[in-house]
Coordinates of C-alpha atoms and ligand atoms in Angstrom, one line a residue:
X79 CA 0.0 0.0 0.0
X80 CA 1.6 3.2 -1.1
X81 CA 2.7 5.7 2.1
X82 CA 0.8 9.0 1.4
X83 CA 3.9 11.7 1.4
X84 CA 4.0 14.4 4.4
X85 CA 6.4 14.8 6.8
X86 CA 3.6 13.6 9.9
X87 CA 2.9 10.8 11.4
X88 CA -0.6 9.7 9.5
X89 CA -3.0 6.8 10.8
X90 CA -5.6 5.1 8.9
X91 CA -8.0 2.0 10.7
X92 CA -5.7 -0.6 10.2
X93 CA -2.4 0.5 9.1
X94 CA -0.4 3.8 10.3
X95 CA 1.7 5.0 8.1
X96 CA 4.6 6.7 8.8
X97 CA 6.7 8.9 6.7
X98 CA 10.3 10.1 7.1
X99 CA 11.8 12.4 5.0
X100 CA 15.6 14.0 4.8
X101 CA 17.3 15.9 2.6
X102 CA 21.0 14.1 1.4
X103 CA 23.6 16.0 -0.1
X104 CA 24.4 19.2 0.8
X105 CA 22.5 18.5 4.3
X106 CA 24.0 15.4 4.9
X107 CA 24.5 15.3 8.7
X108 CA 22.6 18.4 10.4
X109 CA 20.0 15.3 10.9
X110 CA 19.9 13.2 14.0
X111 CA 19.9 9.7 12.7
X112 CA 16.6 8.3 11.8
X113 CA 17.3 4.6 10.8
X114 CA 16.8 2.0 13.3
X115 CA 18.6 -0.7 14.9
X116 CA 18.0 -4.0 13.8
X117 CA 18.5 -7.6 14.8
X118 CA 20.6 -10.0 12.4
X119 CA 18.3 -12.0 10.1
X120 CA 19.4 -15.2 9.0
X121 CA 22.5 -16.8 9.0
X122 CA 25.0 -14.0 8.3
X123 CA 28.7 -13.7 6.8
X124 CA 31.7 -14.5 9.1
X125 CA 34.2 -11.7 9.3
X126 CA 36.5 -13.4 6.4
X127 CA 33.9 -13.2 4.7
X128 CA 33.0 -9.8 4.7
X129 CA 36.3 -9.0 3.8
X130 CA 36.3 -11.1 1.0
X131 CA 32.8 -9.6 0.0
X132 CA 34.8 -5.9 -0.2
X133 CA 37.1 -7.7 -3.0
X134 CA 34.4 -8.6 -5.6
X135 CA 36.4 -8.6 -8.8
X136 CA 40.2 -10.6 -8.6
X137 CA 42.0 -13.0 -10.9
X138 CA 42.8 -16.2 -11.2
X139 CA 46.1 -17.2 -12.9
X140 CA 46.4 -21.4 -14.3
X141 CA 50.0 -20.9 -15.2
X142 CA 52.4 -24.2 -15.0
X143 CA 53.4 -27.8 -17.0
X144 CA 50.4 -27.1 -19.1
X145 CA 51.4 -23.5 -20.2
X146 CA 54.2 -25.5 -22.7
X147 CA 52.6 -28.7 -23.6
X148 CA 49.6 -26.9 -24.8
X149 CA 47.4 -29.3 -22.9
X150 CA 44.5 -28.4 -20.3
X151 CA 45.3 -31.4 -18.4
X152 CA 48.6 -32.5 -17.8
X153 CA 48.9 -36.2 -17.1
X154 CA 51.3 -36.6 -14.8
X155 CA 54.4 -37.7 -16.3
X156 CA 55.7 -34.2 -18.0
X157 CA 59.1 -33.4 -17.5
X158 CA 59.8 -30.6 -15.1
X159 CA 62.6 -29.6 -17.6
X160 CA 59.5 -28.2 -20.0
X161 CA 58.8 -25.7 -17.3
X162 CA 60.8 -23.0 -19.0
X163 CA 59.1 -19.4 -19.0
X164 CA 61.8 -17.1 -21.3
X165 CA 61.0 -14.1 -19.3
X166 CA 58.6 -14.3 -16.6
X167 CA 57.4 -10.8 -14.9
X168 CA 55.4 -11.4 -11.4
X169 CA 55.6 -7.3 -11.8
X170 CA 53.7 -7.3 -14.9
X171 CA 51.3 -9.6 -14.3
X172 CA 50.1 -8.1 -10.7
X173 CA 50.4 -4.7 -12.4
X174 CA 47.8 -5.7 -15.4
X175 CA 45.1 -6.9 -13.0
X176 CA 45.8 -4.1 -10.6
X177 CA 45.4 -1.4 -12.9
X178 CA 42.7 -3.2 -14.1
X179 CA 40.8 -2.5 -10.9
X180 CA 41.1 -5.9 -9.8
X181 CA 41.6 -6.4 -6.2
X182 CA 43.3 -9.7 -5.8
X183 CA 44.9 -12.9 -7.4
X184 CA 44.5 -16.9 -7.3
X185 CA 47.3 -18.8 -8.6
X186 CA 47.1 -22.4 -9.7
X187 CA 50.4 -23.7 -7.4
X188 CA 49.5 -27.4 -8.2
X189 CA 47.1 -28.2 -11.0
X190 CA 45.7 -31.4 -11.7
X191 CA 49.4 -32.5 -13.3
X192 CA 51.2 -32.1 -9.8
X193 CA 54.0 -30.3 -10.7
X194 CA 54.2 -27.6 -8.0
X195 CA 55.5 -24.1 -9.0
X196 CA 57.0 -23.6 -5.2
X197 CA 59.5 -26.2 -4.4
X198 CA 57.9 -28.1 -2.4
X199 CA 59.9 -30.8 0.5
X200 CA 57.1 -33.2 -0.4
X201 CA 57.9 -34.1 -4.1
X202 CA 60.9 -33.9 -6.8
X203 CA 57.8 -32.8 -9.1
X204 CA 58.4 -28.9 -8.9
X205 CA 60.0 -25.9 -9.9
X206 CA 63.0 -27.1 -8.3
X207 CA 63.8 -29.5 -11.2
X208 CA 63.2 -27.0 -13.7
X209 CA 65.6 -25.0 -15.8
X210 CA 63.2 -21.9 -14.1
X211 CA 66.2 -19.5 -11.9
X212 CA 68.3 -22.3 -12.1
X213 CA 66.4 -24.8 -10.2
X214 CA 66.3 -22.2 -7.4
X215 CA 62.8 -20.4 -8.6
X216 CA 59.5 -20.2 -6.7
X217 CA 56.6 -18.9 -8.8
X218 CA 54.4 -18.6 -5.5
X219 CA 57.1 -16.7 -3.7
X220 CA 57.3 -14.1 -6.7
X221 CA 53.5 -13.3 -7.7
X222 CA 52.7 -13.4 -3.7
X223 CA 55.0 -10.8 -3.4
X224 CA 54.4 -8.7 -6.8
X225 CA 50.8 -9.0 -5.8
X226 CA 51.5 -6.9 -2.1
X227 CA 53.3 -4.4 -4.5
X228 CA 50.1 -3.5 -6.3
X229 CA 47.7 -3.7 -3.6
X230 CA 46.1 -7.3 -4.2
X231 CA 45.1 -9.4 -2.1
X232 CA 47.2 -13.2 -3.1
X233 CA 45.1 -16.3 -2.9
X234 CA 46.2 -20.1 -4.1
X235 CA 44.5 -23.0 -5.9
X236 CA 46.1 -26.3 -4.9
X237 CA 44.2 -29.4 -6.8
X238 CA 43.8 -32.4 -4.4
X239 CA 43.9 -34.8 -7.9
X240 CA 47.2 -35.4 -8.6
X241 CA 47.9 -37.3 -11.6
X242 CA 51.9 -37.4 -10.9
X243 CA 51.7 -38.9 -7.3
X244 CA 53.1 -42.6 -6.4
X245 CA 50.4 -42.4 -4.1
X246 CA 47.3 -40.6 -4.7
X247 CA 44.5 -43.0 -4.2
X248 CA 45.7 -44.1 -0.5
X249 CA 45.5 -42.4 2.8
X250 CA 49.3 -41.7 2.6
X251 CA 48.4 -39.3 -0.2
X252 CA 46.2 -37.3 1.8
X253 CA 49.3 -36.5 4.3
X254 CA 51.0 -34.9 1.6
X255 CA 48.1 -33.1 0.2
X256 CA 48.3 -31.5 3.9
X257 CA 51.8 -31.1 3.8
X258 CA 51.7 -29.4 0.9
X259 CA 48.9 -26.8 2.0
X260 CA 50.7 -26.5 5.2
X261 CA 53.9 -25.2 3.2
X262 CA 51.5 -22.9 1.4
X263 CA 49.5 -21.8 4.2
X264 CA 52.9 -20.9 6.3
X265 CA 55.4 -19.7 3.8
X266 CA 53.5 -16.8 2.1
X267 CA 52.5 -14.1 3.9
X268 CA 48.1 -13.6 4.6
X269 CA 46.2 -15.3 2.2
X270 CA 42.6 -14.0 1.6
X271 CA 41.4 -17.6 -0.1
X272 CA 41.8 -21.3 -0.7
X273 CA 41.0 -22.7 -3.5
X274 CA 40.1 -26.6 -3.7
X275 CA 38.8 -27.8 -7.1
X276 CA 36.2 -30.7 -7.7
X277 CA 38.0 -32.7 -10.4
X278 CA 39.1 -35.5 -9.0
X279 CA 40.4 -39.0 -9.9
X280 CA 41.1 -40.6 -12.9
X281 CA 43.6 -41.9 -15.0
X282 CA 46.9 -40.6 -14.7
X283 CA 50.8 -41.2 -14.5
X284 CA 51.1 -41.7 -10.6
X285 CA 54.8 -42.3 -10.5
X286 CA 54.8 -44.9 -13.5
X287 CA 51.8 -46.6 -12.6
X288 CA 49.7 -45.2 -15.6
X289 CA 46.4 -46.3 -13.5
X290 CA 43.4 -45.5 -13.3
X291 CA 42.2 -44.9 -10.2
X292 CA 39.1 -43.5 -8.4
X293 CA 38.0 -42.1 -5.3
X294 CA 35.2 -41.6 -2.8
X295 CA 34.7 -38.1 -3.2
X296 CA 32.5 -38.1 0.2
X297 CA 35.6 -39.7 2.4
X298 CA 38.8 -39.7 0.3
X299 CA 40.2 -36.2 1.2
X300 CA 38.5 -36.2 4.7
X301 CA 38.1 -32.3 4.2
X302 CA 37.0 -31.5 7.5
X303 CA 39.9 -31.6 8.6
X304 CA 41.7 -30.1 6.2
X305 CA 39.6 -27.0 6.4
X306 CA 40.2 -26.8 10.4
X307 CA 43.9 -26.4 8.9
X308 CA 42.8 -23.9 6.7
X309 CA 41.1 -22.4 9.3
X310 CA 44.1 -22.6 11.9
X311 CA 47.2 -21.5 9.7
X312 CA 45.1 -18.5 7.6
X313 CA 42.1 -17.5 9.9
X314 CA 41.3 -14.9 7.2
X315 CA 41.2 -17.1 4.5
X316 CA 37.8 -17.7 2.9
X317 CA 37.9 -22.0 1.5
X318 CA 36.8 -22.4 -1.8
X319 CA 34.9 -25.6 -3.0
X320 CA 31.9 -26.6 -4.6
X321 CA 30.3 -26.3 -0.8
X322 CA 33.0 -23.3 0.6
X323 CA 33.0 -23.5 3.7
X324 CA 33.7 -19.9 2.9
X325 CA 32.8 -19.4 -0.4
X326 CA 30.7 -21.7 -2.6
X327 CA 31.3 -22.6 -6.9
X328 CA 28.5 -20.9 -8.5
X329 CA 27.9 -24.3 -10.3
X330 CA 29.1 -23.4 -13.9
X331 CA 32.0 -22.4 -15.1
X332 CA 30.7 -19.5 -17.6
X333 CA 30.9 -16.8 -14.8
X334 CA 27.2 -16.5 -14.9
X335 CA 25.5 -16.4 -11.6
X336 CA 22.1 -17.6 -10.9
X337 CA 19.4 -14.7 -11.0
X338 CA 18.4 -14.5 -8.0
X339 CA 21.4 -15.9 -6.8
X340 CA 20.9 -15.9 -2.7
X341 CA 23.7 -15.7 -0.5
X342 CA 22.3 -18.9 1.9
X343 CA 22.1 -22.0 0.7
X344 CA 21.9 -25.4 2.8
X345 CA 24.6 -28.0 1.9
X346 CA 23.5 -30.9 3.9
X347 CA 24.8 -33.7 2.1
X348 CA 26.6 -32.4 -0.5
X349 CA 30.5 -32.9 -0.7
X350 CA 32.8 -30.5 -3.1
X351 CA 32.8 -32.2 -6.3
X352 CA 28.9 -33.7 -5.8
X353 CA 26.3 -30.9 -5.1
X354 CA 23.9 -29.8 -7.8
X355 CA 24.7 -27.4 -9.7
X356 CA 21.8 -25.2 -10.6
X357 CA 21.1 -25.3 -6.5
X358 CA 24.6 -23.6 -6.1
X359 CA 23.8 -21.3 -9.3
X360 CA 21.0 -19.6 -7.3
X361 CA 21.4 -20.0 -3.7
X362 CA 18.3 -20.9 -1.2
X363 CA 16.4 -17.8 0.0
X364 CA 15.9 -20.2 3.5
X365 CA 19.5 -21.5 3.5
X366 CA 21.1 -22.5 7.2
X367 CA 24.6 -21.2 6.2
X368 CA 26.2 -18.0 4.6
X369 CA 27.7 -19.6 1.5
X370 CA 28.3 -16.6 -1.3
X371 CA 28.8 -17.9 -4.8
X372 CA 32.2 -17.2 -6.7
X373 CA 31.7 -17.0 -10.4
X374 CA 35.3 -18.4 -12.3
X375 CA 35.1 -18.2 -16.0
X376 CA 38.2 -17.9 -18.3
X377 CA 39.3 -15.2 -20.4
X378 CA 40.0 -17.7 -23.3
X379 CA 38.1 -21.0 -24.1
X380 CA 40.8 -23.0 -22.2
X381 CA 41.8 -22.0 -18.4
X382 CA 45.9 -22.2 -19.8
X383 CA 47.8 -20.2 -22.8
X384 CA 47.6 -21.3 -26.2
X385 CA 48.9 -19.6 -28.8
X386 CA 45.9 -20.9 -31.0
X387 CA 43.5 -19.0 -28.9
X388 CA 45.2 -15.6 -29.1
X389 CA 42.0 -14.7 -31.4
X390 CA 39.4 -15.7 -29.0
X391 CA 39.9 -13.5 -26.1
X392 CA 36.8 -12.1 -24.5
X393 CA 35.7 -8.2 -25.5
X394 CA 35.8 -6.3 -23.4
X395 CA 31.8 -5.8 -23.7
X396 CA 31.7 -9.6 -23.0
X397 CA 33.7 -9.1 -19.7
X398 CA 31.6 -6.3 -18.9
X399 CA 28.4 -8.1 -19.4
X400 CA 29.5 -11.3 -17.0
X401 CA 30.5 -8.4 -14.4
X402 CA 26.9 -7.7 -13.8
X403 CA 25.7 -11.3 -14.0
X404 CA 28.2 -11.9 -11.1
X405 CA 29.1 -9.4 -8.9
X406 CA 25.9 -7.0 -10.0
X407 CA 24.4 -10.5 -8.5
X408 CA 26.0 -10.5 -5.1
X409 CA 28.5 -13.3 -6.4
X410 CA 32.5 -12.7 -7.2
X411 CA 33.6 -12.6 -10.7
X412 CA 37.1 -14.6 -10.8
X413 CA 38.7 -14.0 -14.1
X414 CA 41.5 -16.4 -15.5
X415 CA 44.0 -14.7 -17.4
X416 CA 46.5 -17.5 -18.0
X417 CA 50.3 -15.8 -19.0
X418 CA 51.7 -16.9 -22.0
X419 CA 54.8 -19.3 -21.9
X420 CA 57.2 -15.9 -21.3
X421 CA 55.7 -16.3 -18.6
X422 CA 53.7 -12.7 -19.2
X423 CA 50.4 -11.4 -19.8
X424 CA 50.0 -11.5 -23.5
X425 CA 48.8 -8.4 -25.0
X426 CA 45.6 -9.6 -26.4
X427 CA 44.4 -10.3 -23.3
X428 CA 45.8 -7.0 -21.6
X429 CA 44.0 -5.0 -24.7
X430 CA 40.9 -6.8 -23.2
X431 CA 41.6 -6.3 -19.3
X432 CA 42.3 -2.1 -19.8
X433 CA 39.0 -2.1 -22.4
X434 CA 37.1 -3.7 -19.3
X435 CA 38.6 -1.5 -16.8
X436 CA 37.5 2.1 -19.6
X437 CA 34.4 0.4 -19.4
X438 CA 33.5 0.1 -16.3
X439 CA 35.0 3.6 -15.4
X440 CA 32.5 5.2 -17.8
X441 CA 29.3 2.8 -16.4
X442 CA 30.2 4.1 -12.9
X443 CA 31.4 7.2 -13.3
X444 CA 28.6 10.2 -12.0
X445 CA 27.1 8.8 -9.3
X446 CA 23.6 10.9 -9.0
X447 CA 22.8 9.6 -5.7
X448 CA 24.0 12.3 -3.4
X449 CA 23.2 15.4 -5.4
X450 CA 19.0 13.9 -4.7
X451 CA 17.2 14.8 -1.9
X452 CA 15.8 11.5 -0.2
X453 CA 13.2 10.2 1.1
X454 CA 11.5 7.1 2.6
X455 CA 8.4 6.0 3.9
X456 CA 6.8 3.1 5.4
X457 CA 4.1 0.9 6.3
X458 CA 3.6 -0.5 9.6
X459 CA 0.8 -3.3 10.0
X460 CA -1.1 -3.5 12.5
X461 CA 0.3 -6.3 14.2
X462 CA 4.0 -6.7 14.2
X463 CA 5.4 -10.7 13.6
X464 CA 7.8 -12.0 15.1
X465 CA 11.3 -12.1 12.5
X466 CA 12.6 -15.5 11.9
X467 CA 15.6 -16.5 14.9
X468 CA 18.9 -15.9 13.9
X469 CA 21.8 -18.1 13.8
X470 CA 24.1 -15.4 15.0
X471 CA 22.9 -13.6 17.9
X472 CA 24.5 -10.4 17.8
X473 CA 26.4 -8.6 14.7
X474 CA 30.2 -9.9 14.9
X475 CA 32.0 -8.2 17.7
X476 CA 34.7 -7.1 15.3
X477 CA 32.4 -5.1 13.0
X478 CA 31.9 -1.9 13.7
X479 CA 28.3 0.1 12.1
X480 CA 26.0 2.0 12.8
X481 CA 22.6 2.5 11.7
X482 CA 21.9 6.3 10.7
X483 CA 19.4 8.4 8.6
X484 CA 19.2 7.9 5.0
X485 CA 22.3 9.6 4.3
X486 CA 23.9 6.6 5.4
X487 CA 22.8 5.0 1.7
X488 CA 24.7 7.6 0.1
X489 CA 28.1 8.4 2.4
X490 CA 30.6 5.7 0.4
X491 CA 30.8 4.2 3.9
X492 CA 29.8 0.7 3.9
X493 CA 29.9 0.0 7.8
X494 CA 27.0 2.3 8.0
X495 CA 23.2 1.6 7.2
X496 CA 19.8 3.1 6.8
X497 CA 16.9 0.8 7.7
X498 CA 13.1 1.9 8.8
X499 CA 11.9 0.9 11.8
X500 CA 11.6 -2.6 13.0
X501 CA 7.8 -2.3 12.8
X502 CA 7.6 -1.3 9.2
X503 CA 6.3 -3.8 6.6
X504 CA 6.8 -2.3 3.5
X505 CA 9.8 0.6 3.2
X506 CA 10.2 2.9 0.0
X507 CA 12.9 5.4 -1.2
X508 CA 12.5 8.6 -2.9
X509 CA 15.0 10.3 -4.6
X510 CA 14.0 13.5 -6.1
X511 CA 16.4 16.0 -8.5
X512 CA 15.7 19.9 -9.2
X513 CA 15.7 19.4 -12.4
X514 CA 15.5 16.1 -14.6
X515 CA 18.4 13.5 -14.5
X516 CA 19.4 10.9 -17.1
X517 CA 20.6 7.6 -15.7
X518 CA 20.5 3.6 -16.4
X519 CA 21.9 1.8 -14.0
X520 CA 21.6 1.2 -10.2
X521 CA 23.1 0.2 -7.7
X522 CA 21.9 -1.4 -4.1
X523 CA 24.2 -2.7 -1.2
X524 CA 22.5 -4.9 1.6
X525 CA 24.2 -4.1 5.2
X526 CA 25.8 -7.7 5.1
X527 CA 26.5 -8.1 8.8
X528 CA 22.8 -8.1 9.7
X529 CA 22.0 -11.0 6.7
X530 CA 20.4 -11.1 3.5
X531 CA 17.2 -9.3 4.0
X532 CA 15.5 -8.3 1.5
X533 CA 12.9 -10.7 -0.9
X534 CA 12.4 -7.6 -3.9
X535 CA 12.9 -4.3 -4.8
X536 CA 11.1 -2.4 -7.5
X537 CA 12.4 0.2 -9.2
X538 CA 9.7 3.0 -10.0
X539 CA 10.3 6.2 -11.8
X540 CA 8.1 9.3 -12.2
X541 CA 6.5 10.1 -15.6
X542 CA 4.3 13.3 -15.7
X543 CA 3.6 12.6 -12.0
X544 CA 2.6 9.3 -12.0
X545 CA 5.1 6.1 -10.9
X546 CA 5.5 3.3 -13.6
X547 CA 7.9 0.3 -12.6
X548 CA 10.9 -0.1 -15.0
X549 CA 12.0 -3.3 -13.3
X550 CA 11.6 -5.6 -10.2
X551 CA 14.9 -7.8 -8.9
X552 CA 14.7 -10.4 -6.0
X553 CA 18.3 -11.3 -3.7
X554 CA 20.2 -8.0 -3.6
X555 CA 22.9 -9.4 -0.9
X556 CA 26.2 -8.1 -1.4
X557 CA 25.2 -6.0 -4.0
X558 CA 22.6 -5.7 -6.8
X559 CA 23.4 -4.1 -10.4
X560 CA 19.7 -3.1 -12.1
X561 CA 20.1 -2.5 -16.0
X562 CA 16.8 -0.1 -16.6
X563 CA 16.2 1.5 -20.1
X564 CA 17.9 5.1 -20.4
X565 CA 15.4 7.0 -18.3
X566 CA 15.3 10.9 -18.0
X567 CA 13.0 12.1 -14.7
X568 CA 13.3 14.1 -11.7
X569 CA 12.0 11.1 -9.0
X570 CA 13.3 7.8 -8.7
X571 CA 11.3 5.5 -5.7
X572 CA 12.5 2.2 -4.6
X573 CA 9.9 -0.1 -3.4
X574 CA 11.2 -3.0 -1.0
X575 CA 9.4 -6.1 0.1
X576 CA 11.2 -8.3 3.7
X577 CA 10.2 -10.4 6.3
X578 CA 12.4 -8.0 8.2
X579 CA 13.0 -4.2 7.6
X580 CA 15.5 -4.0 5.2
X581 CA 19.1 -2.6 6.5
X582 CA 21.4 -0.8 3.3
X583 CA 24.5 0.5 3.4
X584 CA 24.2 1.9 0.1
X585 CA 22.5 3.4 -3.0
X586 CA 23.9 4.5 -5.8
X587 CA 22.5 5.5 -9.3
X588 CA 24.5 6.1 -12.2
X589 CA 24.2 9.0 -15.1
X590 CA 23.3 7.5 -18.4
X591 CA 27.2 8.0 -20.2
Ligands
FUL80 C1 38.3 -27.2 -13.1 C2 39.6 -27.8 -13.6 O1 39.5 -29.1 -14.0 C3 40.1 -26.9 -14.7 O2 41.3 -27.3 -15.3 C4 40.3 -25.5 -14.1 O3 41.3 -25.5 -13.1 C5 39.0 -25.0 -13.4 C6 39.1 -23.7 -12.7 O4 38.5 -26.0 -12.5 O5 37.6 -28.0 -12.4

């Protein structure tokens, strides 16, 4: 039921309406705060992963054996004498992602093959053996450290199949596996994630065996425990599998997230490498656990360099376009760029990463948000219900917010929120311009420490004095990107539906370029 505007306290029969309104902008802070506290609703994200939630856009880098066999999946038995990059640049490839606006990196330090590019005490299958720096390189040690030059956060990919190891298949195997995460884990510096990929077993060289062998994906690895290793060595390390615990696999590998694509999801049952897909694609608006989706996609068809691909790198309209299907979902968006077999980001793909980063710059770059003078209104019912219990019962210790009036959606300060009162049923936004603005594209943060919210928001713009809905999104989360037609008007309302008033720590809405 629309809130009639005024600036009083109205009341009708059966449902009082109340209506708050503030101007932003200019006089932004002479109010007292109007927003209420609210309770957590829901499960809600731990602090790792809040802090991986600020990161949004990193990338991932499958660089190894593969790079110079031309092969996606090494089998085992390579020689480490192939690994032999002619001039590899940590420098230059932390640099391209960083001035990319990327804000962290994921390097492939095993792949399926099992030649690690750190040299490893657990096998003679590494960089150790190669001609790389004279048998006396470390690929981890080098983009770790390039990576804290440029700002990003480092992250590493270690595959538990190994297709060179004498013992993969038995327990023994699983020691080193740990062995070789605990070198990881210990010898380079804060990592922000862990990534643990759901291929697994097969045929493969396993120290001259040439075997096929297979495993129980439920019991093999015995990941709980590995993850309470994880979880010792790197507390603010987010895991990465099919079923997190930190992060979940957004079930495909196109970089597409699931629309809606909830935060929550329930994975009961499910082990990393068997958990259905289209389930992790869109999340569980119910879920028990905080579980965000990371989308992975590669730059080229493969995940490594080949030279036969250099003409099928994505546009930079195409990388655009699967930046609002995943993070304008609330998901990541991990992008592979693989260097070439210098050992370098090739310049087809950096002609692509600078186009994405001009694009994105001109999408985002007039904010019309604070320049409106905003509003909001609600609707209380008569009876108030009780919200759904939270798992958490208080907003984690270490986060500091607080809730304020509505200038809070629009102060580029994400530990602060607006949110109505906890009575309030139905909440809208006005924003309201002197004079008409042009703009296409929104942008809606949720207040992540108090949960996932919100079921919908409408987005309703004036014409001639009348409101007409230009579109109408479900999970917002982390953040929701809304694509509306080029729109020229001096009010722009937002019309949100929760069990539970909805808490935002931003707005944003973005001039037409
Ligand atoms: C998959 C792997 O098999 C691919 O080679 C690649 O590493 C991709 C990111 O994950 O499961």
């Amino acid at each position: 039921m629309p809130a009639a505007p005024s600036s009083l306290h109205l009341s009708c029969p059966s449902r009082p309406v109340v209506v708050l309104a503030i101007l932003a902008g200019t006089l932004l802070g002479r109010f007292a705060a109007q927003g209420q506290p609210q309770r957590p609703f829901g499960p809600v994200p731990s602090p790792a992963q809040l802090a991986w939630h600020e990161l949004e856009l990193y990338g991932f880098l499958h660089f190894g054996i593969n790079t110079f066999t031309d092969r996606e999946w090494g089998f085992g038995d390579e020689s480490p004498a192939l690994f032999a990059p002619t001039d590899f640049d940590a420098d230059q490839i932390a640099g391209a992602f960083a001035e990319a606006g990327f804000r962290g990196l994921i390097l492939t330090a095993k792949h399926h093959d099992g030649f690690c590019l750190w040299p490893s005490a657990t096998t003679r299958h590494t960089v150790a053996a190669s001609p790389f720096r004279d048998g006396r390189g470390d690929i981890v040690r080098e983009l770790s450290e390039a990576a804290r030059r440029r700002g990003l956060r480092f992250g590493v990919y270690l595959s538990p199949w190994d297709r060179n190891h004498a013992a993969y298949g038995t327990p023994e195997y699983i020691d080193v596996y740990r062995a070789q995460l605990r070198e990881l884990l210990t010898g380079y510096g804060e990592l922000f994630e862990m990534w643990h990929d759901g291929a697994n077993g097969g045929d493969g060289y396993y120290g001259g065996a040439r075997a096929t062998r297979t495993i129980d994906k439920r019991t093999y690895y015995d990941w709980p425990k590995t993850w309470n290793l994880v979880h010792a060595l790197q507390p603010k390390a987010v895991i990465f599998s099919d079923v997190g615990p930190g992060v979940r696999w957004v079930g495909n590998e196109k970089g597409i997230a699931g629309d809606p694509c909830w935060a929550t999801i329930s994975t009961d049952g499910w082990a990393p490498g068997d958990a259905p897909s289209e389930e992790l694609n869109r999340g569980q608006r119910r879920g028990a656990q905080w579980l965000p989706a990371e989308c992975d996609v590669s730059i080229r068809p493969g995940w490594f360099f080949h030279a036969s691909e250099n003409d099928r790198v994505r546009s930079p309209e195409n990388l655009l376009d699967l930046y609002f299907q995943s993070v304008g979902r609330g998901a990541s968006f991990l992008l592979n760029v693989p260097p070439d077999r210098r050992g370098r980001i090739a310049d087809q793909d950096l002609r692509a990463l600078t186009g994405f980063r001009e694009l994105r710059d001109r999408v985002f770059a007039h904010d019309l948000a604070p320049s409106a003078s905003l509003s909001s209104e609600e609707t209380i019912p008569p009876a108030m219900s009780e919200s759904p219990p939270s798992t958490a019962p208080e907003t984690p210790a270490s986060v500091a917010f607080t809730s304020g009036a509505l200038g809070a959606l629009v102060d580029r300060d994400e530990k602060t929120y607006w949110s109505p009162s906890a009575a309030s049923e139905e909440a809208l936004v006005t924003l309201t311009w002197e004079s008409a603005v042009t703009f296409e594209v929104l942008s809606l943060r949720e207040f992540l420490p108090l949960g996932q919210r919100i079921d919908a928001v409408s987005v309703e713009v004036d014409r001639d004095g009348r409101f007409e809905v230009l579109a109408t999104v479900t999970s917002i989360g982390a953040r929701r990107l809304i694509k509306v037609p080029k729109i020229n008007s001096t009010r722009l309302r937002l019309r949100f539906t929760s069990p539970v008033p909805p808490a935002l720590s931003s707005l944003q809405v973005f001039a037409a370029p």
